Amino acid sequence: MASTDGPFRAVIYLPTTEAYDRWAAVYDTDGNFLQALDDLEMSKLFSKFRAALNPSASPRKLVDLGCGTGRNTAQLLGVEDATVVALDASPGMLAVAEKRLNDLVKAAQGGGAQSSGHDKLAMGIFDLLTCDIPPETARQADGVISTLVLEHIPLDTYFRHVSQMLKPDGVLLLTNMHSDMGRISQAGFVDTMTGEKVRPTSYAHTVEDVITEARRHGLVAISDEETDSAGLMERAVTEELVERLGSRSKKWVGINCWFGGLLRKVDDASTQIEDGV
């Protein structure tokens, strides 16, 4: 996930997993405006994801691919009659997610709410770059969410794994840094312990290339009135958004920084789906 940080003494490039292990302690608190923009868009996109899931599937299996600190896994846990699988390549990120999600379960129990606890959630290490196939726990999924992950993965590798995870008619919720931003910046953070700017591997995938590669793996965009001609939504930072996203977003006004949307796994990917969900 791209960022714009304060002063740093040097830039270092690390393997993605190692970089995110170092990032985990401050990932949710370092003021990254792209995460804030993603949260804003997810507040609308997640309800569309739920509506697009096969209504006859029960119980459902939902996967958070690249769950990071678990900020969106928590939303999946709110889906009734669903088991949730949270996967990430970074042990550091997964440790933060586990604490967050355990705390949510404890809070729900302490407040007298009905909680399904750990029987509803499975968590595990999974590296898209080194594994040939997804873990058994993540296969035959009704839905997959994957937010701000694709930037770090070659398109063929990413969509091959997603296609292997999803059932026919399954739904992928995908968000990512826009290539307009990626050509200027990339994921990274300032490690306050060392003063170094840490950057993982990053790719500036275009919306067009994402749609094309997804189709090769049987995934087509679900269009509605908010999507563009490619079937995904693109968002630029506006002056009105700066107050909500933070001062570090101001230099990005007028630039596309985010895209996202829903894709469905179909037998015939030659025709784009238009559900109007």
PDB file of C-alpha atoms in Angstrom:
ATOM      1  CA  MET A   1       0.000   0.000   0.000  1.00  0.00           C
ATOM      2  CA  ALA A   2       1.548   3.295  -1.055  1.00  0.00           C
ATOM      3  CA  SER A   3       2.347   6.003   1.444  1.00  0.00           C
ATOM      4  CA  THR A   4       3.889   9.420   1.789  1.00  0.00           C
ATOM      5  CA  ASP A   5       5.958   9.698   4.955  1.00  0.00           C
ATOM      6  CA  GLY A   6       8.096  12.267   6.711  1.00  0.00           C
ATOM      7  CA  PRO A   7      11.887  12.519   6.528  1.00  0.00           C
ATOM      8  CA  PHE A   8      13.956   9.348   6.395  1.00  0.00           C
ATOM      9  CA  ARG A   9      17.675   8.697   6.147  1.00  0.00           C
ATOM     10  CA  ALA A  10      17.681   5.912   3.537  1.00  0.00           C
ATOM     11  CA  VAL A  11      15.440   3.721   1.391  1.00  0.00           C
ATOM     12  CA  ILE A  12      15.787  -0.042   1.604  1.00  0.00           C
ATOM     13  CA  TYR A  13      14.004  -2.665  -0.492  1.00  0.00           C
ATOM     14  CA  LEU A  14      13.014  -5.908   1.206  1.00  0.00           C
ATOM     15  CA  PRO A  15      11.098  -9.045   0.227  1.00  0.00           C
ATOM     16  CA  THR A  16       7.413  -8.324   0.703  1.00  0.00           C
ATOM     17  CA  THR A  17       6.911 -10.661   3.662  1.00  0.00           C
ATOM     18  CA  GLU A  18       9.901  -9.266   5.547  1.00  0.00           C
ATOM     19  CA  ALA A  19       8.794  -5.690   4.886  1.00  0.00           C
ATOM     20  CA  TYR A  20       5.300  -6.348   6.216  1.00  0.00           C
ATOM     21  CA  ASP A  21       6.660  -8.134   9.270  1.00  0.00           C
ATOM     22  CA  ARG A  22       8.454  -4.881  10.130  1.00  0.00           C
ATOM     23  CA  TRP A  23       5.410  -2.789   9.205  1.00  0.00           C
ATOM     24  CA  ALA A  24       2.934  -4.790  11.319  1.00  0.00           C
ATOM     25  CA  ALA A  25       3.455  -2.906  14.598  1.00  0.00           C
ATOM     26  CA  VAL A  26       2.459   0.469  13.087  1.00  0.00           C
ATOM     27  CA  TYR A  27       0.435  -0.525  10.031  1.00  0.00           C
ATOM     28  CA  ASP A  28      -2.890   0.610  11.496  1.00  0.00           C
ATOM     29  CA  THR A  29      -1.563   3.800  13.097  1.00  0.00           C
ATOM     30  CA  ASP A  30       0.983   5.368  10.727  1.00  0.00           C
ATOM     31  CA  GLY A  31      -1.530   7.630   8.983  1.00  0.00           C
ATOM     32  CA  ASN A  32      -1.471   6.023   5.548  1.00  0.00           C
ATOM     33  CA  PHE A  33      -4.152   7.822   3.564  1.00  0.00           C
ATOM     34  CA  LEU A  34      -4.630   5.011   1.027  1.00  0.00           C
ATOM     35  CA  GLN A  35      -5.775   2.719   3.808  1.00  0.00           C
ATOM     36  CA  ALA A  36      -8.192   5.443   4.910  1.00  0.00           C
ATOM     37  CA  LEU A  37      -9.505   5.736   1.345  1.00  0.00           C
ATOM     38  CA  ASP A  38      -9.832   1.960   1.154  1.00  0.00           C
ATOM     39  CA  ASP A  39     -11.792   1.904   4.418  1.00  0.00           C
ATOM     40  CA  LEU A  40     -14.110   4.587   3.059  1.00  0.00           C
ATOM     41  CA  GLU A  41     -14.808   2.680  -0.149  1.00  0.00           C
ATOM     42  CA  MET A  42     -15.078  -0.660   1.661  1.00  0.00           C
ATOM     43  CA  SER A  43     -17.888   0.727   3.794  1.00  0.00           C
ATOM     44  CA  LYS A  44     -19.979   0.705   0.599  1.00  0.00           C
ATOM     45  CA  LEU A  45     -18.396  -2.128  -1.337  1.00  0.00           C
ATOM     46  CA  PHE A  46     -18.736  -4.751   1.392  1.00  0.00           C
ATOM     47  CA  SER A  47     -22.531  -4.561   1.380  1.00  0.00           C
ATOM     48  CA  LYS A  48     -22.462  -5.168  -2.386  1.00  0.00           C
ATOM     49  CA  PHE A  49     -20.212  -8.162  -1.812  1.00  0.00           C
ATOM     50  CA  ARG A  50     -22.672  -9.671   0.653  1.00  0.00           C
ATOM     51  CA  ALA A  51     -25.569  -9.083  -1.750  1.00  0.00           C
ATOM     52  CA  ALA A  52     -23.670 -10.755  -4.611  1.00  0.00           C
ATOM     53  CA  LEU A  53     -23.014 -14.001  -2.726  1.00  0.00           C
ATOM     54  CA  ASN A  54     -25.047 -17.016  -3.789  1.00  0.00           C
ATOM     55  CA  PRO A  55     -28.141 -16.849  -1.541  1.00  0.00           C
ATOM     56  CA  SER A  56     -28.626 -20.616  -1.643  1.00  0.00           C
ATOM     57  CA  ALA A  57     -25.150 -21.397  -0.269  1.00  0.00           C
ATOM     58  CA  SER A  58     -25.343 -22.443   3.376  1.00  0.00           C
ATOM     59  CA  PRO A  59     -23.120 -22.500   5.280  1.00  0.00           C
ATOM     60  CA  ARG A  60     -20.810 -20.154   3.394  1.00  0.00           C
ATOM     61  CA  LYS A  61     -17.034 -20.157   3.321  1.00  0.00           C
ATOM     62  CA  LEU A  62     -15.448 -16.699   3.093  1.00  0.00           C
ATOM     63  CA  VAL A  63     -11.723 -16.034   2.669  1.00  0.00           C
ATOM     64  CA  ASP A  64      -9.718 -12.906   3.483  1.00  0.00           C
ATOM     65  CA  LEU A  65      -6.714 -13.263   1.166  1.00  0.00           C
ATOM     66  CA  GLY A  66      -3.879 -11.120   2.483  1.00  0.00           C
ATOM     67  CA  CYS A  67      -5.778 -10.311   5.661  1.00  0.00           C
ATOM     68  CA  GLY A  68      -3.016  -8.129   7.094  1.00  0.00           C
ATOM     69  CA  THR A  69      -4.008  -6.879  10.533  1.00  0.00           C
ATOM     70  CA  GLY A  70      -7.540  -8.253  10.189  1.00  0.00           C
ATOM     71  CA  ARG A  71      -9.365  -4.962   9.665  1.00  0.00           C
ATOM     72  CA  ASN A  72     -11.655  -6.505   7.020  1.00  0.00           C
ATOM     73  CA  THR A  73     -11.682 -10.019   8.475  1.00  0.00           C
ATOM     74  CA  ALA A  74     -13.694  -8.473  11.285  1.00  0.00           C
ATOM     75  CA  GLN A  75     -16.417  -7.581   8.766  1.00  0.00           C
ATOM     76  CA  LEU A  76     -16.508 -11.141   7.452  1.00  0.00           C
ATOM     77  CA  LEU A  77     -17.078 -12.421  10.990  1.00  0.00           C
ATOM     78  CA  GLY A  78     -20.315 -10.447  10.994  1.00  0.00           C
ATOM     79  CA  VAL A  79     -21.753 -12.479   8.106  1.00  0.00           C
ATOM     80  CA  GLU A  80     -24.304 -14.971   9.427  1.00  0.00           C
ATOM     81  CA  ASP A  81     -23.946 -18.667   8.685  1.00  0.00           C
ATOM     82  CA  ALA A  82     -20.365 -18.334   7.431  1.00  0.00           C
ATOM     83  CA  THR A  83     -16.980 -19.748   8.288  1.00  0.00           C
ATOM     84  CA  VAL A  84     -14.067 -17.369   7.751  1.00  0.00           C
ATOM     85  CA  VAL A  85     -10.524 -18.169   6.632  1.00  0.00           C
ATOM     86  CA  ALA A  86      -7.895 -15.424   7.122  1.00  0.00           C
ATOM     87  CA  LEU A  87      -4.613 -15.865   5.256  1.00  0.00           C
ATOM     88  CA  ASP A  88      -1.461 -13.777   5.080  1.00  0.00           C
ATOM     89  CA  ALA A  89       2.190 -14.321   4.136  1.00  0.00           C
ATOM     90  CA  SER A  90       3.458 -12.201   7.031  1.00  0.00           C
ATOM     91  CA  PRO A  91       3.612 -13.827  10.486  1.00  0.00           C
ATOM     92  CA  GLY A  92       3.893 -10.347  11.992  1.00  0.00           C
ATOM     93  CA  MET A  93       0.687  -9.151  10.355  1.00  0.00           C
ATOM     94  CA  LEU A  94      -1.127 -12.362  11.224  1.00  0.00           C
ATOM     95  CA  ALA A  95      -0.144 -12.005  14.893  1.00  0.00           C
ATOM     96  CA  VAL A  96      -1.720  -8.537  15.003  1.00  0.00           C
ATOM     97  CA  ALA A  97      -4.837  -9.862  13.259  1.00  0.00           C
ATOM     98  CA  GLU A  98      -5.159 -12.746  15.689  1.00  0.00           C
ATOM     99  CA  LYS A  99      -5.052 -10.410  18.697  1.00  0.00           C
ATOM    100  CA  ARG A 100      -7.557  -8.030  17.121  1.00  0.00           C
ATOM    101  CA  LEU A 101     -10.010 -10.784  16.246  1.00  0.00           C
ATOM    102  CA  ASN A 102      -9.630 -12.545  19.606  1.00  0.00           C
ATOM    103  CA  ASP A 103     -10.343  -9.229  21.323  1.00  0.00           C
ATOM    104  CA  LEU A 104     -13.495  -8.824  19.207  1.00  0.00           C
ATOM    105  CA  VAL A 105     -14.714 -12.263  20.213  1.00  0.00           C
ATOM    106  CA  LYS A 106     -14.019 -11.565  23.892  1.00  0.00           C
ATOM    107  CA  ALA A 107     -15.790  -8.203  23.698  1.00  0.00           C
ATOM    108  CA  ALA A 108     -18.829  -9.811  22.094  1.00  0.00           C
ATOM    109  CA  GLN A 109     -18.957 -12.481  24.781  1.00  0.00           C
ATOM    110  CA  GLY A 110     -18.435  -9.968  27.575  1.00  0.00           C
ATOM    111  CA  GLY A 111     -21.233  -7.814  26.268  1.00  0.00           C
ATOM    112  CA  GLY A 112     -23.657 -10.711  26.344  1.00  0.00           C
ATOM    113  CA  ALA A 113     -23.822 -11.069  22.554  1.00  0.00           C
ATOM    114  CA  GLN A 114     -23.974 -14.478  20.958  1.00  0.00           C
ATOM    115  CA  SER A 115     -20.529 -15.379  19.589  1.00  0.00           C
ATOM    116  CA  SER A 116     -19.462 -18.403  17.584  1.00  0.00           C
ATOM    117  CA  GLY A 117     -15.819 -17.925  18.662  1.00  0.00           C
ATOM    118  CA  HIS A 118     -12.920 -19.752  17.094  1.00  0.00           C
ATOM    119  CA  ASP A 119     -15.082 -22.404  15.402  1.00  0.00           C
ATOM    120  CA  LYS A 120     -16.049 -19.707  12.902  1.00  0.00           C
ATOM    121  CA  LEU A 121     -12.503 -18.524  12.142  1.00  0.00           C
ATOM    122  CA  ALA A 122      -9.394 -20.258  10.797  1.00  0.00           C
ATOM    123  CA  MET A 123      -6.144 -18.333  10.360  1.00  0.00           C
ATOM    124  CA  GLY A 124      -2.961 -19.372   8.611  1.00  0.00           C
ATOM    125  CA  ILE A 125       0.218 -18.435   6.800  1.00  0.00           C
ATOM    126  CA  PHE A 126      -0.109 -18.500   3.017  1.00  0.00           C
ATOM    127  CA  ASP A 127       2.350 -16.959   0.573  1.00  0.00           C
ATOM    128  CA  LEU A 128       0.948 -16.465  -2.913  1.00  0.00           C
ATOM    129  CA  LEU A 129       4.476 -16.180  -4.312  1.00  0.00           C
ATOM    130  CA  THR A 130       5.861 -19.469  -3.012  1.00  0.00           C
ATOM    131  CA  CYS A 131       2.874 -21.830  -2.845  1.00  0.00           C
ATOM    132  CA  ASP A 132       1.565 -23.710  -5.885  1.00  0.00           C
ATOM    133  CA  ILE A 133      -1.983 -24.157  -4.616  1.00  0.00           C
ATOM    134  CA  PRO A 134      -4.106 -22.595  -1.869  1.00  0.00           C
ATOM    135  CA  PRO A 135      -4.527 -24.449   1.425  1.00  0.00           C
ATOM    136  CA  GLU A 136      -7.402 -26.886   1.636  1.00  0.00           C
ATOM    137  CA  THR A 137      -9.157 -24.635   4.153  1.00  0.00           C
ATOM    138  CA  ALA A 138      -9.474 -21.876   1.533  1.00  0.00           C
ATOM    139  CA  ARG A 139     -10.773 -23.949  -1.386  1.00  0.00           C
ATOM    140  CA  GLN A 140     -14.407 -24.131  -2.490  1.00  0.00           C
ATOM    141  CA  ALA A 141     -15.011 -20.649  -1.126  1.00  0.00           C
ATOM    142  CA  ASP A 142     -18.237 -18.787  -1.768  1.00  0.00           C
ATOM    143  CA  GLY A 143     -16.463 -15.446  -1.498  1.00  0.00           C
ATOM    144  CA  VAL A 144     -12.967 -13.986  -1.284  1.00  0.00           C
ATOM    145  CA  ILE A 145     -12.043 -10.476  -0.205  1.00  0.00           C
ATOM    146  CA  SER A 146      -8.562  -9.152  -0.952  1.00  0.00           C
ATOM    147  CA  THR A 147      -7.800  -5.516  -0.188  1.00  0.00           C
ATOM    148  CA  LEU A 148      -4.613  -3.639  -1.115  1.00  0.00           C
ATOM    149  CA  VAL A 149      -2.797  -6.906  -1.814  1.00  0.00           C
ATOM    150  CA  LEU A 150      -2.579  -7.171  -5.606  1.00  0.00           C
ATOM    151  CA  GLU A 151       0.091  -4.450  -5.775  1.00  0.00           C
ATOM    152  CA  HIS A 152       2.626  -6.994  -4.500  1.00  0.00           C
ATOM    153  CA  ILE A 153       1.744  -9.982  -6.698  1.00  0.00           C
ATOM    154  CA  PRO A 154       2.131 -10.724 -10.447  1.00  0.00           C
ATOM    155  CA  LEU A 155      -1.332 -10.817 -12.013  1.00  0.00           C
ATOM    156  CA  ASP A 156      -1.148 -14.391 -13.309  1.00  0.00           C
ATOM    157  CA  THR A 157      -0.086 -15.720  -9.899  1.00  0.00           C
ATOM    158  CA  TYR A 158      -2.760 -13.788  -8.070  1.00  0.00           C
ATOM    159  CA  PHE A 159      -5.738 -14.726 -10.227  1.00  0.00           C
ATOM    160  CA  ARG A 160      -4.646 -18.354 -10.560  1.00  0.00           C
ATOM    161  CA  HIS A 161      -4.857 -18.698  -6.789  1.00  0.00           C
ATOM    162  CA  VAL A 162      -8.150 -16.827  -6.502  1.00  0.00           C
ATOM    163  CA  SER A 163      -9.708 -18.985  -9.222  1.00  0.00           C
ATOM    164  CA  GLN A 164      -8.544 -22.107  -7.391  1.00  0.00           C
ATOM    165  CA  MET A 165     -10.166 -20.855  -4.200  1.00  0.00           C
ATOM    166  CA  LEU A 166     -13.574 -19.871  -5.525  1.00  0.00           C
ATOM    167  CA  LYS A 167     -16.498 -22.112  -6.350  1.00  0.00           C
ATOM    168  CA  PRO A 168     -18.241 -21.502  -9.671  1.00  0.00           C
ATOM    169  CA  ASP A 169     -20.424 -18.421  -9.135  1.00  0.00           C
ATOM    170  CA  GLY A 170     -18.177 -17.359  -6.234  1.00  0.00           C
ATOM    171  CA  VAL A 171     -17.400 -13.666  -5.765  1.00  0.00           C
ATOM    172  CA  LEU A 172     -14.110 -11.790  -5.371  1.00  0.00           C
ATOM    173  CA  LEU A 173     -14.039  -8.365  -3.721  1.00  0.00           C
ATOM    174  CA  LEU A 174     -10.825  -6.722  -4.906  1.00  0.00           C
ATOM    175  CA  THR A 175      -9.270  -3.353  -4.059  1.00  0.00           C
ATOM    176  CA  ASN A 176      -5.848  -2.052  -5.001  1.00  0.00           C
ATOM    177  CA  MET A 177      -3.629   0.983  -5.436  1.00  0.00           C
ATOM    178  CA  HIS A 178      -4.315   2.605  -8.812  1.00  0.00           C
ATOM    179  CA  SER A 179      -1.536   2.467 -11.406  1.00  0.00           C
ATOM    180  CA  ASP A 180      -1.649   6.277 -11.719  1.00  0.00           C
ATOM    181  CA  MET A 181      -0.418   6.397  -8.132  1.00  0.00           C
ATOM    182  CA  GLY A 182       1.833   3.382  -8.580  1.00  0.00           C
ATOM    183  CA  ARG A 183       3.817   5.108 -11.307  1.00  0.00           C
ATOM    184  CA  ILE A 184       4.715   7.824  -8.808  1.00  0.00           C
ATOM    185  CA  SER A 185       4.931   5.981  -5.504  1.00  0.00           C
ATOM    186  CA  GLN A 186       4.607   2.522  -3.967  1.00  0.00           C
ATOM    187  CA  ALA A 187       4.004   0.739  -0.698  1.00  0.00           C
ATOM    188  CA  GLY A 188       6.333   1.636   2.114  1.00  0.00           C
ATOM    189  CA  PHE A 189       6.722   3.066   5.592  1.00  0.00           C
ATOM    190  CA  VAL A 190       9.337   4.771   7.734  1.00  0.00           C
ATOM    191  CA  ASP A 191      10.733   2.456  10.386  1.00  0.00           C
ATOM    192  CA  THR A 192      11.069   4.794  13.348  1.00  0.00           C
ATOM    193  CA  MET A 193      13.569   2.449  15.004  1.00  0.00           C
ATOM    194  CA  THR A 194      16.063   2.750  12.139  1.00  0.00           C
ATOM    195  CA  GLY A 195      14.990   5.889  10.270  1.00  0.00           C
ATOM    196  CA  GLU A 196      14.794   3.842   7.069  1.00  0.00           C
ATOM    197  CA  LYS A 197      12.072   3.966   4.441  1.00  0.00           C
ATOM    198  CA  VAL A 198      11.175   0.300   3.911  1.00  0.00           C
ATOM    199  CA  ARG A 199       9.705  -0.749   0.572  1.00  0.00           C
ATOM    200  CA  PRO A 200       8.464  -4.201  -0.474  1.00  0.00           C
ATOM    201  CA  THR A 201       8.132  -5.432  -4.056  1.00  0.00           C
ATOM    202  CA  SER A 202       5.450  -3.438  -5.872  1.00  0.00           C
ATOM    203  CA  TYR A 203       3.721  -3.561  -9.275  1.00  0.00           C
ATOM    204  CA  ALA A 204       1.705  -0.741 -10.894  1.00  0.00           C
ATOM    205  CA  HIS A 205      -1.086  -2.919 -12.331  1.00  0.00           C
ATOM    206  CA  THR A 206      -3.516  -1.068 -14.590  1.00  0.00           C
ATOM    207  CA  VAL A 207      -7.260  -1.603 -14.355  1.00  0.00           C
ATOM    208  CA  GLU A 208      -7.282  -2.858 -17.935  1.00  0.00           C
ATOM    209  CA  ASP A 209      -4.562  -5.446 -17.266  1.00  0.00           C
ATOM    210  CA  VAL A 210      -6.351  -6.604 -14.123  1.00  0.00           C
ATOM    211  CA  ILE A 211      -9.620  -7.145 -15.994  1.00  0.00           C
ATOM    212  CA  THR A 212      -7.867  -8.958 -18.852  1.00  0.00           C
ATOM    213  CA  GLU A 213      -5.932 -11.314 -16.585  1.00  0.00           C
ATOM    214  CA  ALA A 214      -8.973 -11.980 -14.410  1.00  0.00           C
ATOM    215  CA  ARG A 215     -10.925 -13.075 -17.497  1.00  0.00           C
ATOM    216  CA  ARG A 216      -8.169 -15.540 -18.393  1.00  0.00           C
ATOM    217  CA  HIS A 217      -8.888 -17.244 -15.080  1.00  0.00           C
ATOM    218  CA  GLY A 218     -12.681 -17.211 -15.398  1.00  0.00           C
ATOM    219  CA  LEU A 219     -13.392 -14.069 -13.367  1.00  0.00           C
ATOM    220  CA  VAL A 220     -15.512 -11.258 -14.806  1.00  0.00           C
ATOM    221  CA  ALA A 221     -16.476  -7.894 -13.355  1.00  0.00           C
ATOM    222  CA  ILE A 222     -19.891  -7.311 -11.825  1.00  0.00           C
ATOM    223  CA  SER A 223     -21.054  -3.955 -13.131  1.00  0.00           C
ATOM    224  CA  ASP A 224     -23.457  -1.435 -11.649  1.00  0.00           C
ATOM    225  CA  GLU A 225     -24.136   2.274 -11.935  1.00  0.00           C
ATOM    226  CA  GLU A 226     -20.952   3.171 -10.023  1.00  0.00           C
ATOM    227  CA  THR A 227     -18.488   1.176 -12.096  1.00  0.00           C
ATOM    228  CA  ASP A 228     -16.660   2.399 -15.176  1.00  0.00           C
ATOM    229  CA  SER A 229     -16.609   0.743 -18.596  1.00  0.00           C
ATOM    230  CA  ALA A 230     -14.180  -1.904 -17.328  1.00  0.00           C
ATOM    231  CA  GLY A 231     -16.537  -2.884 -14.529  1.00  0.00           C
ATOM    232  CA  LEU A 232     -14.453  -1.535 -11.635  1.00  0.00           C
ATOM    233  CA  MET A 233     -14.570   1.721  -9.682  1.00  0.00           C
ATOM    234  CA  GLU A 234     -11.698   4.215  -9.795  1.00  0.00           C
ATOM    235  CA  ARG A 235     -11.201   6.921  -7.201  1.00  0.00           C
ATOM    236  CA  ALA A 236      -9.106  10.097  -7.242  1.00  0.00           C
ATOM    237  CA  VAL A 237      -8.355  12.180  -4.182  1.00  0.00           C
ATOM    238  CA  THR A 238     -10.476  15.336  -4.144  1.00  0.00           C
ATOM    239  CA  GLU A 239     -10.150  18.498  -2.080  1.00  0.00           C
ATOM    240  CA  GLU A 240     -13.285  17.460  -0.180  1.00  0.00           C
ATOM    241  CA  LEU A 241     -11.707  14.118   0.727  1.00  0.00           C
ATOM    242  CA  VAL A 242      -8.481  15.553   2.150  1.00  0.00           C
ATOM    243  CA  GLU A 243     -10.092  16.374   5.492  1.00  0.00           C
ATOM    244  CA  ARG A 244     -11.279  12.773   5.851  1.00  0.00           C
ATOM    245  CA  LEU A 245      -8.101  11.133   4.553  1.00  0.00           C
ATOM    246  CA  GLY A 246      -5.542  13.299   6.323  1.00  0.00           C
ATOM    247  CA  SER A 247      -3.025  15.940   5.331  1.00  0.00           C
ATOM    248  CA  ARG A 248      -0.731  13.440   3.620  1.00  0.00           C
ATOM    249  CA  SER A 249      -3.373  12.978   0.919  1.00  0.00           C
ATOM    250  CA  LYS A 250      -3.246  16.634  -0.172  1.00  0.00           C
ATOM    251  CA  LYS A 251      -0.387  16.154  -2.641  1.00  0.00           C
ATOM    252  CA  TRP A 252      -2.485  13.484  -4.407  1.00  0.00           C
ATOM    253  CA  VAL A 253      -5.509  15.673  -5.207  1.00  0.00           C
ATOM    254  CA  GLY A 254      -6.631  15.023  -8.768  1.00  0.00           C
ATOM    255  CA  ILE A 255      -4.739  11.725  -9.081  1.00  0.00           C
ATOM    256  CA  ASN A 256      -6.404   8.309  -9.256  1.00  0.00           C
ATOM    257  CA  CYS A 257      -5.146   6.437  -6.189  1.00  0.00           C
ATOM    258  CA  TRP A 258      -7.572   3.523  -5.735  1.00  0.00           C
ATOM    259  CA  PHE A 259      -9.644   1.081  -7.712  1.00  0.00           C
ATOM    260  CA  GLY A 260     -11.876  -1.765  -6.681  1.00  0.00           C
ATOM    261  CA  GLY A 261     -14.970  -3.791  -7.314  1.00  0.00           C
ATOM    262  CA  LEU A 262     -16.491  -7.240  -7.525  1.00  0.00           C
ATOM    263  CA  LEU A 263     -15.728 -10.112  -9.897  1.00  0.00           C
ATOM    264  CA  ARG A 264     -17.572 -13.383 -10.284  1.00  0.00           C
ATOM    265  CA  LYS A 265     -16.174 -16.775 -11.261  1.00  0.00           C
ATOM    266  CA  VAL A 266     -18.083 -18.047 -14.275  1.00  0.00           C
ATOM    267  CA  ASP A 267     -17.791 -20.911 -16.733  1.00  0.00           C
ATOM    268  CA  ASP A 268     -17.786 -18.578 -19.734  1.00  0.00           C
ATOM    269  CA  ALA A 269     -15.668 -15.463 -19.123  1.00  0.00           C
ATOM    270  CA  SER A 270     -16.181 -14.104 -22.645  1.00  0.00           C
ATOM    271  CA  THR A 271     -19.158 -11.954 -21.582  1.00  0.00           C
ATOM    272  CA  GLN A 272     -19.033  -9.446 -18.758  1.00  0.00           C
ATOM    273  CA  ILE A 273     -21.669  -9.948 -16.066  1.00  0.00           C
ATOM    274  CA  GLU A 274     -23.952  -7.042 -15.269  1.00  0.00           C
ATOM    275  CA  ASP A 275     -25.839  -7.891 -12.080  1.00  0.00           C
ATOM    276  CA  GLY A 276     -26.610  -4.426 -10.861  1.00  0.00           C
ATOM    277  CA  VAL A 277     -25.926  -5.597  -7.293  1.00  0.00           C
TER     278      VAL A 277
END
